[in-house]
Amino acid sequence: MSAHPTHGLNDVVHQRHRLGILTIAAESKRVEFSYLREALDLTGGNLSRHITVLNEAGLLDIEKGYEGRRPRTWVSITGTGREALAAEMAALRALVARHESAAPTEQPAGS
Amino acid sequence: MIEDPAGLLSSLDHLRQRVRRDRGGFPLPLALFAVLVLVAPVFYWSDWDAGVLPERGRGPFALFESTDAFYGGNNTLIQWYWMLGLITCFAVSAWWYRRTARSTGVELDTRTYLLASGAALVGMVFGERLLRASIEIPLDTSLYSRPEINLPILVGATVMAVAAFAVGVRWKKLRVVSAFATALFAMVAFSAIAVYMVNGLGGLLIIAVAVLALAWAERSPMLAMIGVLFTVASLHANLAGLSYSTVGFFAPSQLRTLVDVAPPAAVLILGCVIAFAGPRRTTR
């Protein structure tokens, strides 16, 4: 019997906001901190904590710099991050497929 | 975001669509290419028009030689125009995406676009000469009239380029080797294609490759459609063209070239108009 799809979920990646960060980063060469904050509707502190976790796990690279006098932080996804994201998406899709294949067997009450 | 897997996947898909919309910026590259194509006829004057038959010879970038130069001499000005114009368009496009990223906060990865455009430029401009020098001269023949030699090179190199690209997509660790092999085989394929571009409008095909590569980088189905239409129009301009059936062979070079490049230029302009009318970026 094959393992349940939830076994494929990665604790570091699975958190919904971290999944959002990785999804956005995977679609770009690099993405700025404020873009992530607005797109995910997070506070700066919250986003910073998630980025630190992903960075420490080797899934994101962080690049700090200045544009004029304004500090800017850019993040980009690593090769490991892409693989982790792909695995997580595959696990989620497998989970959805499992739910959908199980659904027709459930009979509504009273039928 | 919603917690259930289906809801989570759906909200991630919305995020992905938003990023693709925000990082996009192809109207400017399309406009640049359209201007490059529409201004080109101005430089397609030739000694043939002046009634002079100059010495036969090929210029530095013979792919861009006009038909008249093919029969009579060479027009170095148009060759430099295309070469410098294309390089400028590629460089300005890359700069444009970086500049867009500074205002939107999300940057498109233009490496595939630049690599594909560079491979097309080098392959078609220099590879074609190398191919001719390494096959035509030893065999004392013409690749243009020997499809039994040139077509296997074209098909073989295309198959190898696609296979090398697929390896890079499937096995991420081999991406660098795959990119190198894809570019190399693509350059050979472009060299073989360039053999047939005798109308002097090979620059259009290089732009076609750039537009299709940009569509891949932006993951834009609309730009891909524009790219396919432009490729078809460019191939027609290079292999046949509208000028002989409309203004005739004896019309001035500039007018004939303008008639030939008008359909591909119209496709680029149409692409710009559609893109401007499309969905806007998320305001920050």
JSON list of C-alpha atoms in Angstrom, two decimals, chain A residues 21-77:
[
{"chain": "A", "resi": 21, "resn": "ILE", "atom": "CA", "xyz": [6.86, 33.03, -0.37]},
{"chain": "A", "resi": 22, "resn": "LEU", "atom": "CA", "xyz": [8.41, 30.12, -2.26]},
{"chain": "A", "resi": 23, "resn": "THR", "atom": "CA", "xyz": [5.71, 30.22, -4.95]},
{"chain": "A", "resi": 24, "resn": "ILE", "atom": "CA", "xyz": [6.32, 33.92, -5.61]},
{"chain": "A", "resi": 25, "resn": "ALA", "atom": "CA", "xyz": [10.10, 33.53, -5.51]},
{"chain": "A", "resi": 26, "resn": "ALA", "atom": "CA", "xyz": [9.94, 30.58, -7.93]},
{"chain": "A", "resi": 27, "resn": "GLU", "atom": "CA", "xyz": [8.17, 32.77, -10.48]},
{"chain": "A", "resi": 28, "resn": "SER", "atom": "CA", "xyz": [10.87, 35.43, -10.49]},
{"chain": "A", "resi": 29, "resn": "LYS", "atom": "CA", "xyz": [14.61, 35.96, -10.59]},
{"chain": "A", "resi": 30, "resn": "ARG", "atom": "CA", "xyz": [14.30, 37.85, -7.29]},
{"chain": "A", "resi": 31, "resn": "VAL", "atom": "CA", "xyz": [11.53, 39.49, -5.32]},
{"chain": "A", "resi": 32, "resn": "GLU", "atom": "CA", "xyz": [11.57, 42.39, -2.93]},
{"chain": "A", "resi": 33, "resn": "PHE", "atom": "CA", "xyz": [10.58, 42.17, 0.74]},
{"chain": "A", "resi": 34, "resn": "SER", "atom": "CA", "xyz": [7.80, 44.77, 0.45]},
{"chain": "A", "resi": 35, "resn": "TYR", "atom": "CA", "xyz": [6.25, 42.97, -2.54]},
{"chain": "A", "resi": 36, "resn": "LEU", "atom": "CA", "xyz": [6.02, 39.76, -0.49]},
{"chain": "A", "resi": 37, "resn": "ARG", "atom": "CA", "xyz": [4.58, 41.65, 2.48]},
{"chain": "A", "resi": 38, "resn": "GLU", "atom": "CA", "xyz": [1.79, 43.15, 0.36]},
{"chain": "A", "resi": 39, "resn": "ALA", "atom": "CA", "xyz": [1.06, 40.04, -1.71]},
{"chain": "A", "resi": 40, "resn": "LEU", "atom": "CA", "xyz": [0.81, 37.82, 1.37]},
{"chain": "A", "resi": 41, "resn": "ASP", "atom": "CA", "xyz": [-0.75, 40.45, 3.62]},
{"chain": "A", "resi": 42, "resn": "LEU", "atom": "CA", "xyz": [1.79, 39.93, 6.40]},
{"chain": "A", "resi": 43, "resn": "THR", "atom": "CA", "xyz": [3.45, 42.25, 8.88]},
{"chain": "A", "resi": 44, "resn": "GLY", "atom": "CA", "xyz": [7.15, 42.97, 8.38]},
{"chain": "A", "resi": 45, "resn": "GLY", "atom": "CA", "xyz": [8.10, 41.04, 11.51]},
{"chain": "A", "resi": 46, "resn": "ASN", "atom": "CA", "xyz": [6.13, 37.96, 10.53]},
{"chain": "A", "resi": 47, "resn": "LEU", "atom": "CA", "xyz": [7.48, 37.90, 7.00]},
{"chain": "A", "resi": 48, "resn": "SER", "atom": "CA", "xyz": [11.02, 38.40, 8.30]},
{"chain": "A", "resi": 49, "resn": "ARG", "atom": "CA", "xyz": [10.69, 35.35, 10.56]},
{"chain": "A", "resi": 50, "resn": "HIS", "atom": "CA", "xyz": [9.40, 33.15, 7.73]},
{"chain": "A", "resi": 51, "resn": "ILE", "atom": "CA", "xyz": [12.19, 34.31, 5.41]},
{"chain": "A", "resi": 52, "resn": "THR", "atom": "CA", "xyz": [14.80, 33.57, 8.08]},
{"chain": "A", "resi": 53, "resn": "VAL", "atom": "CA", "xyz": [13.46, 30.02, 8.52]},
{"chain": "A", "resi": 54, "resn": "LEU", "atom": "CA", "xyz": [13.51, 29.41, 4.76]},
{"chain": "A", "resi": 55, "resn": "ASN", "atom": "CA", "xyz": [16.98, 30.95, 4.46]},
{"chain": "A", "resi": 56, "resn": "GLU", "atom": "CA", "xyz": [18.36, 28.79, 7.27]},
{"chain": "A", "resi": 57, "resn": "ALA", "atom": "CA", "xyz": [16.90, 25.71, 5.57]},
{"chain": "A", "resi": 58, "resn": "GLY", "atom": "CA", "xyz": [18.80, 26.67, 2.38]},
{"chain": "A", "resi": 59, "resn": "LEU", "atom": "CA", "xyz": [15.61, 27.29, 0.39]},
{"chain": "A", "resi": 60, "resn": "LEU", "atom": "CA", "xyz": [16.00, 31.05, -0.10]},
{"chain": "A", "resi": 61, "resn": "ASP", "atom": "CA", "xyz": [18.91, 33.43, -0.68]},
{"chain": "A", "resi": 62, "resn": "ILE", "atom": "CA", "xyz": [18.78, 36.93, 0.79]},
{"chain": "A", "resi": 63, "resn": "GLU", "atom": "CA", "xyz": [20.39, 39.97, -0.81]},
{"chain": "A", "resi": 64, "resn": "LYS", "atom": "CA", "xyz": [20.46, 43.23, 1.09]},
{"chain": "A", "resi": 65, "resn": "GLY", "atom": "CA", "xyz": [21.34, 46.54, -0.51]},
{"chain": "A", "resi": 66, "resn": "TYR", "atom": "CA", "xyz": [20.48, 50.17, -1.00]},
{"chain": "A", "resi": 67, "resn": "GLU", "atom": "CA", "xyz": [18.70, 52.02, -3.74]},
{"chain": "A", "resi": 68, "resn": "GLY", "atom": "CA", "xyz": [19.79, 55.56, -3.20]},
{"chain": "A", "resi": 69, "resn": "ARG", "atom": "CA", "xyz": [19.39, 55.93, 0.58]},
{"chain": "A", "resi": 70, "resn": "ARG", "atom": "CA", "xyz": [16.56, 53.44, 0.80]},
{"chain": "A", "resi": 71, "resn": "PRO", "atom": "CA", "xyz": [17.45, 49.97, 2.12]},
{"chain": "A", "resi": 72, "resn": "ARG", "atom": "CA", "xyz": [16.02, 47.11, 0.08]},
{"chain": "A", "resi": 73, "resn": "THR", "atom": "CA", "xyz": [15.97, 43.37, 0.69]},
{"chain": "A", "resi": 74, "resn": "TRP", "atom": "CA", "xyz": [15.62, 40.95, -2.22]},
{"chain": "A", "resi": 75, "resn": "VAL", "atom": "CA", "xyz": [15.07, 37.23, -1.90]},
{"chain": "A", "resi": 76, "resn": "SER", "atom": "CA", "xyz": [15.57, 34.54, -4.52]},
{"chain": "A", "resi": 77, "resn": "ILE", "atom": "CA", "xyz": [14.79, 30.84, -4.48]}
]
